[in-house]
GROMACS .gro file of N, CA and C in nm:
model
  537
    1UNK      N    1   6.500  11.575   5.719
    1UNK     CA    2   6.423  11.673   5.646
    1UNK      C    3   6.372  11.782   5.742
    2UNK      N    4   6.324  11.740   5.857
    2UNK     CA    5   6.276  11.838   5.955
    2UNK      C    6   6.387  11.936   5.991
    3UNK      N    7   6.510  11.885   6.008
    3UNK     CA    8   6.624  11.972   6.041
    3UNK      C    9   6.647  12.074   5.929
    4UNK      N   10   6.638  12.029   5.804
    4UNK     CA   11   6.666  12.117   5.691
    4UNK      C   12   6.563  12.228   5.680
    5UNK      N   13   6.438  12.199   5.710
    5UNK     CA   14   6.330  12.295   5.693
    5UNK      C   15   6.312  12.385   5.814
    6UNK      N   16   6.320  12.328   5.933
    6UNK     CA   17   6.284  12.403   6.055
    6UNK      C   18   6.403  12.466   6.127
    7UNK      N   19   6.524  12.420   6.099
    7UNK     CA   20   6.640  12.471   6.170
    7UNK      C   21   6.732  12.540   6.068
    8UNK      N   22   6.722  12.671   6.056
    8UNK     CA   23   6.797  12.744   5.955
    8UNK      C   24   6.948  12.741   5.980
    9UNK      N   25   6.990  12.710   6.101
    9UNK     CA   26   7.133  12.705   6.129
    9UNK      C   27   7.194  12.566   6.104
   10UNK      N   28   7.109  12.467   6.070
   10UNK     CA   29   7.158  12.331   6.045
   10UNK      C   30   7.238  12.329   5.915
   11UNK      N   31   7.357  12.271   5.920
   11UNK     CA   32   7.442  12.258   5.802
   11UNK      C   33   7.471  12.110   5.781
   12UNK      N   34   7.427  12.054   5.668
   12UNK     CA   35   7.454  11.912   5.644
   12UNK      C   36   7.603  11.887   5.619
   13UNK      N   37   7.654  11.785   5.684
   13UNK     CA   38   7.793  11.743   5.666
   13UNK      C   39   7.795  11.591   5.658
   14UNK      N   40   7.909  11.534   5.623
   14UNK     CA   41   7.917  11.388   5.617
   14UNK      C   42   7.905  11.326   5.757
   15UNK      N   43   7.926  11.408   5.860
   15UNK     CA   44   7.922  11.356   5.997
   15UNK      C   45   7.779  11.349   6.053
   16UNK      N   46   7.689  11.434   6.005
   16UNK     CA   47   7.552  11.428   6.055
   16UNK      C   48   7.455  11.369   5.953
   17UNK      N   49   7.506  11.324   5.840
   17UNK     CA   50   7.422  11.261   5.738
   17UNK      C   51   7.414  11.111   5.763
   18UNK      N   52   7.300  11.053   5.734
   18UNK     CA   53   7.287  10.907   5.741
   18UNK      C   54   7.350  10.846   5.617
   19UNK      N   55   7.438  10.754   5.636
   19UNK     CA   56   7.504  10.689   5.523
   19UNK      C   57   7.413  10.582   5.465
   20UNK      N   58   7.443  10.541   5.344
   20UNK     CA   59   7.367  10.433   5.281
   20UNK      C   60   7.382  10.304   5.360
   21UNK      N   61   7.501  10.278   5.413
   21UNK     CA   62   7.523  10.155   5.489
   21UNK      C   63   7.439  10.152   5.616
   22UNK      N   64   7.423  10.266   5.682
   22UNK     CA   65   7.337  10.272   5.802
   22UNK      C   66   7.193  10.241   5.764
   23UNK      N   67   7.145  10.303   5.658
   23UNK     CA   68   7.008  10.280   5.613
   23UNK      C   69   6.988  10.133   5.573
   24UNK      N   70   7.086  10.080   5.501
   24UNK     CA   71   7.079   9.941   5.455
   24UNK      C   72   7.067   9.844   5.572
   25UNK      N   73   7.135   9.874   5.680
   25UNK     CA   74   7.133   9.783   5.795
   25UNK      C   75   7.007   9.798   5.879
   26UNK      N   76   6.939   9.910   5.869
   26UNK     CA   77   6.825   9.933   5.956
   26UNK      C   78   6.690   9.927   5.886
   27UNK      N   79   6.684   9.948   5.756
   27UNK     CA   80   6.553   9.953   5.691
   27UNK      C   81   6.551   9.885   5.554
   28UNK      N   82   6.627   9.938   5.462
   28UNK     CA   83   6.612   9.907   5.321
   28UNK      C   84   6.609   9.762   5.281
   29UNK      N   85   6.701   9.681   5.334
   29UNK     CA   86   6.709   9.542   5.289
   29UNK      C   87   6.637   9.446   5.382
   30UNK      N   88   6.579   9.496   5.488
   30UNK     CA   89   6.513   9.410   5.585
   30UNK      C   90   6.372   9.380   5.535
   31UNK      N   91   6.336   9.252   5.529
   31UNK     CA   92   6.204   9.215   5.481
   31UNK      C   93   6.096   9.269   5.576
   32UNK      N   94   5.989   9.319   5.517
   32UNK     CA   95   5.878   9.373   5.597
   32UNK      C   96   5.809   9.262   5.673
   33UNK      N   97   5.758   9.296   5.790
   33UNK     CA   98   5.677   9.201   5.865
   33UNK      C   99   5.538   9.198   5.804
   34UNK      N  100   5.477   9.081   5.800
   34UNK     CA  101   5.347   9.067   5.733
   34UNK      C  102   5.235   9.141   5.804
   35UNK      N  103   5.247   9.163   5.932
   35UNK     CA  104   5.138   9.228   6.005
   35UNK      C  105   5.158   9.379   6.018
   36UNK      N  106   5.261   9.433   5.951
   36UNK     CA  107   5.286   9.577   5.953
   36UNK      C  108   5.246   9.634   5.818
   37UNK      N  109   5.164   9.740   5.815
   37UNK     CA  110   5.125   9.798   5.686
   37UNK      C  111   5.247   9.845   5.607
   38UNK      N  112   5.240   9.830   5.476
   38UNK     CA  113   5.351   9.871   5.389
   38UNK      C  114   5.365  10.022   5.390
   39UNK      N  115   5.489  10.069   5.392
   39UNK     CA  116   5.520  10.211   5.384
   39UNK      C  117   5.624  10.232   5.275
   40UNK      N  118   5.595  10.323   5.183
   40UNK     CA  119   5.690  10.352   5.075
   40UNK      C  120   5.816  10.417   5.130
   41UNK      N  121   5.806  10.484   5.244
   41UNK     CA  122   5.922  10.549   5.305
   41UNK      C  123   6.012  10.439   5.360
   42UNK      N  124   6.134  10.437   5.317
   42UNK     CA  125   6.228  10.335   5.364
   42UNK      C  126   6.226  10.208   5.281
   43UNK      N  127   6.141  10.202   5.180
   43UNK     CA  128   6.132  10.082   5.097
   43UNK      C  129   6.248  10.078   4.998
   44UNK      N  130   6.307   9.960   4.981
   44UNK     CA  131   6.414   9.943   4.883
   44UNK      C  132   6.393   9.818   4.799
   45UNK      N  133   6.303   9.731   4.840
   45UNK     CA  134   6.288   9.603   4.773
   45UNK      C  135   6.143   9.583   4.728
   46UNK      N  136   6.125   9.570   4.596
   46UNK     CA  137   5.995   9.542   4.535
   46UNK      C  138   5.885   9.638   4.583
   47UNK      N  139   5.915   9.766   4.577
   47UNK     CA  140   5.823   9.869   4.626
   47UNK      C  141   5.697   9.880   4.539
   48UNK      N  142   5.712   9.867   4.406
   48UNK     CA  143   5.594   9.871   4.318
   48UNK      C  144   5.502   9.753   4.350
   49UNK      N  145   5.559   9.636   4.361
   49UNK     CA  146   5.478   9.516   4.389
   49UNK      C  147   5.407   9.531   4.524
   50UNK      N  148   5.480   9.578   4.625
   50UNK     CA  149   5.418   9.595   4.756
   50UNK      C  150   5.305   9.698   4.750
   51UNK      N  151   5.326   9.805   4.674
   51UNK     CA  152   5.223   9.909   4.662
   51UNK      C  153   5.099   9.855   4.594
   52UNK      N  154   5.115   9.791   4.481
   52UNK     CA  155   4.998   9.752   4.401
   52UNK      C  156   4.936   9.619   4.444
   53UNK      N  157   5.012   9.535   4.514
   53UNK     CA  158   4.951   9.412   4.566
   53UNK      C  159   4.888   9.437   4.702
   54UNK      N  160   4.939   9.539   4.772
   54UNK     CA  161   4.891   9.568   4.906
   54UNK      C  162   4.952   9.479   5.012
   55UNK      N  163   5.054   9.403   4.973
   55UNK     CA  164   5.118   9.311   5.067
   55UNK      C  165   5.265   9.346   5.083
   56UNK      N  166   5.311   9.349   5.207
   56UNK     CA  167   5.449   9.388   5.236
   56UNK      C  168   5.541   9.272   5.266
   57UNK      N  169   5.495   9.150   5.244
   57UNK     CA  170   5.582   9.036   5.269
   57UNK      C  171   5.549   8.928   5.167
   58UNK      N  172   5.632   8.825   5.161
   58UNK     CA  173   5.612   8.720   5.062
   58UNK      C  174   5.645   8.584   5.120
   59UNK      N  175   5.578   8.483   5.069
   59UNK     CA  176   5.608   8.345   5.108
   59UNK      C  177   5.660   8.266   4.988
   60UNK      N  178   5.653   8.326   4.869
   60UNK     CA  179   5.693   8.254   4.748
   60UNK      C  180   5.779   8.339   4.654
   61UNK      N  181   5.871   8.417   4.713
   61UNK     CA  182   5.964   8.499   4.636
   61UNK      C  183   5.893   8.600   4.547
   62UNK      N  184   5.783   8.657   4.597
   62UNK     CA  185   5.706   8.765   4.534
   62UNK      C  186   5.623   8.721   4.413
   63UNK      N  187   5.612   8.592   4.385
   63UNK     CA  188   5.534   8.548   4.268
   63UNK      C  189   5.384   8.576   4.283
   64UNK      N  190   5.325   8.542   4.398
   64UNK     CA  191   5.181   8.566   4.414
   64UNK      C  192   5.153   8.716   4.426
   65UNK      N  193   5.241   8.793   4.490
   65UNK     CA  194   5.223   8.937   4.500
   65UNK      C  195   5.236   9.003   4.362
   66UNK      N  196   5.328   8.951   4.279
   66UNK     CA  197   5.344   8.999   4.142
   66UNK      C  198   5.214   8.977   4.064
   67UNK      N  199   5.159   8.857   4.073
   67UNK     CA  200   5.034   8.825   4.003
   67UNK      C  201   4.920   8.915   4.049
   68UNK      N  202   4.913   8.940   4.178
   68UNK     CA  203   4.809   9.028   4.232
   68UNK      C  204   4.828   9.171   4.182
   69UNK      N  205   4.951   9.218   4.179
   69UNK     CA  206   4.979   9.354   4.130
   69UNK      C  207   4.942   9.367   3.983
   70UNK      N  208   4.980   9.269   3.901
   70UNK     CA  209   4.946   9.271   3.758
   70UNK      C  210   4.794   9.271   3.741
   71UNK      N  211   4.725   9.187   3.818
   71UNK     CA  212   4.579   9.181   3.809
   71UNK      C  213   4.517   9.317   3.842
   72UNK      N  214   4.563   9.379   3.948
   72UNK     CA  215   4.507   9.509   3.987
   72UNK      C  216   4.540   9.617   3.885
   73UNK      N  217   4.662   9.621   3.838
   73UNK     CA  218   4.702   9.724   3.742
   73UNK      C  219   4.628   9.708   3.608
   74UNK      N  220   4.600   9.585   3.569
   74UNK     CA  221   4.533   9.562   3.440
   74UNK      C  222   4.388   9.608   3.440
   75UNK      N  223   4.335   9.642   3.555
   75UNK     CA  224   4.197   9.692   3.563
   75UNK      C  225   4.187   9.841   3.533
   76UNK      N  226   4.299   9.910   3.531
   76UNK     CA  227   4.299  10.054   3.506
   76UNK      C  228   4.298  10.083   3.357
   77UNK      N  229   4.229  10.189   3.319
   77UNK     CA  230   4.229  10.233   3.179
   77UNK      C  231   4.350  10.318   3.146
   78UNK      N  232   4.405  10.383   3.246
   78UNK     CA  233   4.521  10.468   3.225
   78UNK      C  234   4.610  10.463   3.349
   79UNK      N  235   4.738  10.442   3.325
   79UNK     CA  236   4.838  10.446   3.432
   79UNK      C  237   4.941  10.550   3.391
   80UNK      N  238   4.956  10.653   3.472
   80UNK     CA  239   5.057  10.754   3.444
   80UNK      C  240   5.193  10.702   3.490
   81UNK      N  241   5.290  10.706   3.402
   81UNK     CA  242   5.424  10.655   3.432
   81UNK      C  243   5.515  10.775   3.458
   82UNK      N  244   5.548  10.793   3.586
   82UNK     CA  245   5.623  10.910   3.629
   82UNK      C  246   5.752  10.928   3.549
   83UNK      N  247   5.825  10.820   3.526
   83UNK     CA  248   5.953  10.828   3.455
   83UNK      C  249   5.937  10.882   3.313
   84UNK      N  250   5.819  10.865   3.255
   84UNK     CA  251   5.794  10.913   3.118
   84UNK      C  252   5.771  11.064   3.111
   85UNK      N  253   5.758  11.129   3.226
   85UNK     CA  254   5.735  11.273   3.225
   85UNK      C  255   5.859  11.351   3.181
   86UNK      N  256   5.970  11.282   3.157
   86UNK     CA  257   6.088  11.345   3.097
   86UNK      C  258   6.071  11.358   2.946
   87UNK      N  259   5.978  11.280   2.891
   87UNK     CA  260   5.953  11.277   2.746
   87UNK      C  261   5.846  11.381   2.712
   88UNK      N  262   5.886  11.486   2.639
   88UNK     CA  263   5.793  11.594   2.605
   88UNK      C  264   5.671  11.544   2.529
   89UNK      N  265   5.689  11.444   2.443
   89UNK     CA  266   5.575  11.390   2.367
   89UNK      C  267   5.475  11.321   2.460
   90UNK      N  268   5.524  11.251   2.559
   90UNK     CA  269   5.436  11.185   2.656
   90UNK      C  270   5.358  11.289   2.736
   91UNK      N  271   5.428  11.391   2.783
   91UNK     CA  272   5.363  11.498   2.860
   91UNK      C  273   5.255  11.564   2.775
   92UNK      N  274   5.287  11.594   2.651
   92UNK     CA  275   5.189  11.658   2.562
   92UNK      C  276   5.067  11.568   2.541
   93UNK      N  277   5.089  11.438   2.524
   93UNK     CA  278   4.977  11.345   2.504
   93UNK      C  279   4.888  11.337   2.628
   94UNK      N  280   4.948  11.337   2.746
   94UNK     CA  281   4.870  11.334   2.871
   94UNK      C  282   4.793  11.465   2.887
   95UNK      N  283   4.858  11.578   2.861
   95UNK     CA  284   4.789  11.707   2.870
   95UNK      C  285   4.673  11.715   2.770
   96UNK      N  286   4.695  11.664   2.650
   96UNK     CA  287   4.587  11.663   2.550
   96UNK      C  288   4.472  11.572   2.594
   97UNK      N  289   4.506  11.458   2.653
   97UNK     CA  290   4.403  11.364   2.699
   97UNK      C  291   4.312  11.430   2.802
   98UNK      N  292   4.372  11.495   2.900
   98UNK     CA  293   4.294  11.557   3.007
   98UNK      C  294   4.247  11.698   2.973
   99UNK      N  295   4.306  11.759   2.869
   99UNK     CA  296   4.271  11.896   2.836
   99UNK      C  297   4.321  11.994   2.939
  100UNK      N  298   4.432  11.961   3.003
  100UNK     CA  299   4.489  12.043   3.110
  100UNK      C  300   4.638  12.057   3.085
  101UNK      N  301   4.691  12.176   3.101
  101UNK     CA  302   4.835  12.200   3.087
  101UNK      C  303   4.902  12.192   3.223
  102UNK      N  304   5.033  12.167   3.223
  102UNK     CA  305   5.110  12.173   3.346
  102UNK      C  306   5.161  12.040   3.398
  103UNK      N  307   5.133  11.929   3.329
  103UNK     CA  308   5.181  11.800   3.378
  103UNK      C  309   5.333  11.790   3.379
  104UNK      N  310   5.399  11.861   3.291
  104UNK     CA  311   5.544  11.852   3.284
  104UNK      C  312   5.617  11.954   3.368
  105UNK      N  313   5.542  12.040   3.437
  105UNK     CA  314   5.606  12.144   3.517
  105UNK      C  315   5.658  12.087   3.649
  106UNK      N  316   5.770  12.143   3.692
  106UNK     CA  317   5.825  12.103   3.821
  106UNK      C  318   5.730  12.146   3.932
  107UNK      N  319   5.716  12.062   4.032
  107UNK     CA  320   5.638  12.100   4.149
  107UNK      C  321   5.732  12.101   4.269
  108UNK      N  322   5.695  12.178   4.368
  108UNK     CA  323   5.780  12.188   4.487
  108UNK      C  324   5.720  12.099   4.595
  109UNK      N  325   5.791  11.993   4.628
  109UNK     CA  326   5.745  11.905   4.734
  109UNK      C  327   5.806  11.949   4.867
  110UNK      N  328   5.745  11.905   4.974
  110UNK     CA  329   5.796  11.940   5.107
  110UNK      C  330   5.941  11.896   5.118
  111UNK      N  331   6.027  11.987   5.153
  111UNK     CA  332   6.168  11.958   5.178
  111UNK      C  333   6.248  11.936   5.049
  112UNK      N  334   6.184  11.948   4.933
  112UNK     CA  335   6.252  11.920   4.806
  112UNK      C  336   6.375  12.005   4.782
  113UNK      N  337   6.359  12.139   4.781
  113UNK     CA  338   6.478  12.223   4.756
  113UNK      C  339   6.586  12.204   4.862
  114UNK      N  340   6.545  12.191   4.988
  114UNK     CA  341   6.642  12.172   5.096
  114UNK      C  342   6.717  12.040   5.081
  115UNK      N  343   6.644  11.935   5.047
  115UNK     CA  344   6.707  11.803   5.030
  115UNK      C  345   6.804  11.804   4.912
  116UNK      N  346   6.764  11.869   4.801
  116UNK     CA  347   6.854  11.877   4.685
  116UNK      C  348   6.984  11.950   4.722
  117UNK      N  349   6.971  12.059   4.796
  117UNK     CA  350   7.089  12.135   4.838
  117UNK      C  351   7.178  12.050   4.930
  118UNK      N  352   7.116  11.979   5.024
  118UNK     CA  353   7.193  11.893   5.115
  118UNK      C  354   7.262  11.782   5.037
  119UNK      N  355   7.193  11.725   4.938
  119UNK     CA  356   7.253  11.618   4.857
  119UNK      C  357   7.370  11.668   4.773
  120UNK      N  358   7.364  11.796   4.732
  120UNK     CA  359   7.478  11.854   4.660
  120UNK      C  360   7.599  11.866   4.752
  121UNK      N  361   7.573  11.908   4.876
  121UNK     CA  362   7.682  11.927   4.973
  121UNK      C  363   7.741  11.795   5.020
  122UNK      N  364   7.655  11.696   5.042
  122UNK     CA  365   7.699  11.565   5.092
  122UNK      C  366   7.634  11.457   5.006
  123UNK      N  367   7.693  11.429   4.889
  123UNK     CA  368   7.631  11.330   4.800
  123UNK      C  369   7.633  11.189   4.860
  124UNK      N  370   7.530  11.112   4.827
  124UNK     CA  371   7.520  10.975   4.873
  124UNK      C  372   7.618  10.888   4.794
  125UNK      N  373   7.692  10.806   4.865
  125UNK     CA  374   7.784  10.713   4.799
  125UNK      C  375   7.732  10.571   4.821
  126UNK      N  376   7.708  10.502   4.711
  126UNK     CA  377   7.656  10.365   4.716
  126UNK      C  378   7.759  10.274   4.652
  127UNK      N  379   7.803  10.173   4.725
  127UNK     CA  380   7.903  10.081   4.674
  127UNK      C  381   7.848   9.988   4.567
  128UNK      N  382   7.936   9.938   4.484
  128UNK     CA  383   7.897   9.851   4.373
  128UNK      C  384   7.828   9.724   4.423
  129UNK      N  385   7.876   9.669   4.534
  129UNK     CA  386   7.814   9.547   4.590
  129UNK      C  387   7.669   9.574   4.629
  130UNK      N  388   7.642   9.690   4.686
  130UNK     CA  389   7.505   9.725   4.724
  130UNK      C  390   7.417   9.741   4.601
  131UNK      N  391   7.472   9.799   4.494
  131UNK     CA  392   7.396   9.814   4.370
  131UNK      C  393   7.360   9.677   4.314
  132UNK      N  394   7.456   9.586   4.314
  132UNK     CA  395   7.429   9.450   4.264
  132UNK      C  396   7.323   9.381   4.349
  133UNK      N  397   7.333   9.396   4.481
  133UNK     CA  398   7.235   9.333   4.570
  133UNK      C  399   7.095   9.390   4.549
  134UNK      N  400   7.084   9.522   4.538
  134UNK     CA  401   6.954   9.585   4.513
  134UNK      C  402   6.896   9.542   4.379
  135UNK      N  403   6.980   9.533   4.278
  135UNK     CA  404   6.935   9.489   4.145
  135UNK      C  405   6.878   9.348   4.153
  136UNK      N  406   6.946   9.261   4.222
  136UNK     CA  407   6.899   9.122   4.239
  136UNK      C  408   6.770   9.117   4.320
  137UNK      N  409   6.765   9.190   4.431
  137UNK     CA  410   6.647   9.188   4.517
  137UNK      C  411   6.523   9.246   4.447
  138UNK      N  412   6.544   9.334   4.350
  138UNK     CA  413   6.432   9.401   4.284
  138UNK      C  414   6.399   9.344   4.146
  139UNK      N  415   6.443   9.221   4.119
  139UNK     CA  416   6.415   9.161   3.988
  139UNK      C  417   6.265   9.155   3.958
  140UNK      N  418   6.184   9.121   4.057
  140UNK     CA  419   6.039   9.111   4.034
  140UNK      C  420   5.978   9.249   4.011
  141UNK      N  421   6.025   9.350   4.079
  141UNK     CA  422   5.977   9.486   4.058
  141UNK      C  423   6.013   9.535   3.918
  142UNK      N  424   6.135   9.505   3.875
  142UNK     CA  425   6.178   9.542   3.740
  142UNK      C  426   6.089   9.472   3.637
  143UNK      N  427   6.059   9.347   3.662
  143UNK     CA  428   5.971   9.271   3.572
  143UNK      C  429   5.832   9.335   3.566
  144UNK      N  430   5.777   9.374   3.681
  144UNK     CA  431   5.646   9.439   3.686
  144UNK      C  432   5.648   9.570   3.609
  145UNK      N  433   5.749   9.651   3.630
  145UNK     CA  434   5.760   9.779   3.561
  145UNK      C  435   5.766   9.758   3.410
  146UNK      N  436   5.850   9.666   3.366
  146UNK     CA  437   5.864   9.641   3.222
  146UNK      C  438   5.735   9.588   3.161
  147UNK      N  439   5.669   9.500   3.233
  147UNK     CA  440   5.543   9.443   3.183
  147UNK      C  441   5.436   9.550   3.168
  148UNK      N  442   5.427   9.641   3.262
  148UNK     CA  443   5.320   9.741   3.259
  148UNK      C  444   5.354   9.863   3.174
  149UNK      N  445   5.478   9.879   3.132
  149UNK     CA  446   5.514   9.996   3.050
  149UNK      C  447   5.559   9.959   2.909
  150UNK      N  448   5.562   9.831   2.875
  150UNK     CA  449   5.615   9.792   2.744
  150UNK      C  450   5.532   9.848   2.629
  151UNK      N  451   5.403   9.869   2.651
  151UNK     CA  452   5.320   9.925   2.544
  151UNK      C  453   5.365  10.067   2.509
  152UNK      N  454   5.416  10.141   2.606
  152UNK     CA  455   5.468  10.276   2.579
  152UNK      C  456   5.597  10.269   2.499
  153UNK      N  457   5.681  10.171   2.528
  153UNK     CA  458   5.806  10.156   2.454
  153UNK      C  459   5.778  10.120   2.309
  154UNK      N  460   5.674  10.042   2.287
  154UNK     CA  461   5.638  10.002   2.150
  154UNK      C  462   5.590  10.121   2.068
  155UNK      N  463   5.540  10.226   2.132
  155UNK     CA  464   5.490  10.344   2.062
  155UNK      C  465   5.604  10.435   2.014
  156UNK      N  466   5.723  10.414   2.067
  156UNK     CA  467   5.843  10.488   2.027
  156UNK      C  468   5.821  10.639   2.025
  157UNK      N  469   5.756  10.691   2.130
  157UNK     CA  470   5.738  10.836   2.140
  157UNK      C  471   5.620  10.892   2.065
  158UNK      N  472   5.544  10.807   1.998
  158UNK     CA  473   5.425  10.852   1.924
  158UNK      C  474   5.300  10.812   2.003
  159UNK      N  475   5.267  10.890   2.104
  159UNK     CA  476   5.155  10.859   2.192
  159UNK      C  477   5.027  10.917   2.133
  160UNK      N  478   4.932  10.833   2.107
  160UNK     CA  479   4.806  10.878   2.046
  160UNK      C  480   4.691  10.845   2.141
  161UNK      N  481   4.696  10.900   2.261
  161UNK     CA  482   4.586  10.877   2.354
  161UNK      C  483   4.463  10.950   2.302
  162UNK      N  484   4.346  10.890   2.316
  162UNK     CA  485   4.225  10.960   2.271
  162UNK      C  486   4.197  11.079   2.362
  163UNK      N  487   4.117  11.171   2.313
  163UNK     CA  488   4.076  11.283   2.396
  163UNK      C  489   3.975  11.233   2.499
  164UNK      N  490   3.982  11.289   2.619
  164UNK     CA  491   3.887  11.252   2.723
  164UNK      C  492   3.752  11.314   2.691
  165UNK      N  493   3.648  11.236   2.708
  165UNK     CA  494   3.512  11.283   2.687
  165UNK      C  495   3.442  11.275   2.821
  166UNK      N  496   3.399  11.388   2.874
  166UNK     CA  497   3.337  11.393   3.007
  166UNK      C  498   3.216  11.302   3.017
  167UNK      N  499   3.144  11.280   2.907
  167UNK     CA  500   3.024  11.196   2.913
  167UNK      C  501   3.058  11.047   2.930
  168UNK      N  502   3.186  11.013   2.917
  168UNK     CA  503   3.227  10.873   2.937
  168UNK      C  504   3.239  10.836   3.083
  169UNK      N  505   3.228  10.933   3.173
  169UNK     CA  506   3.251  10.910   3.314
  169UNK      C  507   3.123  10.925   3.394
  170UNK      N  508   3.099  10.831   3.484
  170UNK     CA  509   2.989  10.843   3.578
  170UNK      C  510   3.041  10.916   3.700
  171UNK      N  511   2.965  11.011   3.750
  171UNK     CA  512   3.010  11.084   3.868
  171UNK      C  513   2.903  11.082   3.975
  172UNK      N  514   2.942  11.115   4.095
  172UNK     CA  515   2.846  11.130   4.203
  172UNK      C  516   2.764  11.256   4.177
  173UNK      N  517   2.649  11.267   4.241
  173UNK     CA  518   2.561  11.380   4.219
  173UNK      C  519   2.626  11.512   4.257
  174UNK      N  520   2.713  11.512   4.355
  174UNK     CA  521   2.774  11.638   4.399
  174UNK      C  522   2.906  11.669   4.329
  175UNK      N  523   2.943  11.588   4.229
  175UNK     CA  524   3.068  11.607   4.157
  175UNK      C  525   3.038  11.611   4.007
  176UNK      N  526   3.109  11.697   3.934
  176UNK     CA  527   3.089  11.702   3.791
  176UNK      C  528   3.224  11.696   3.720
  177UNK      N  529   3.223  11.652   3.596
  177UNK     CA  530   3.342  11.648   3.513
  177UNK      C  531   3.324  11.753   3.406
  178UNK      N  532   3.418  11.846   3.399
  178UNK     CA  533   3.407  11.952   3.299
  178UNK      C  534   3.489  11.919   3.176
  179UNK      N  535   3.444  11.963   3.063
  179UNK     CA  536   3.519  11.942   2.937
  179UNK      C  537   3.631  12.041   2.926
   0.00000   0.00000   0.00000
């Protein structure tokens, strides 16, 4: 990414791109060490569970980390589901809830346009065996995602979130919530 942004003469090719197999051998499929803080960068296995449990390793095939993640997530009143932002009805319901427009608009992240252009020039090729392995390794993450988003699927696109009321929130003295 640094090359794409800072070096205008850099041209991505298949020879200077990192292949999926290289990444797989050095980061993605390697289990995290328990004493190293979890990093979403380079994560390929149970990333949601690691994020919400706060643990980057497992002793029981992710069962206790899954339970911890479910417990933590169930304490929230609202969880925004990024994948649902493709659904115009979901975006409208979130915007209505917060009274703010723009949730469905594209944002420009660091290196985003450059990375998209590089990916067009040198697309990533992932073999079927790797897809099967990742699917198997991420079974607990898939379970967590389905468990925490099934209520949205049951609504079938009819999201009726209540309007946010600023008086429902306690704030610090130096912070205010506007209607």
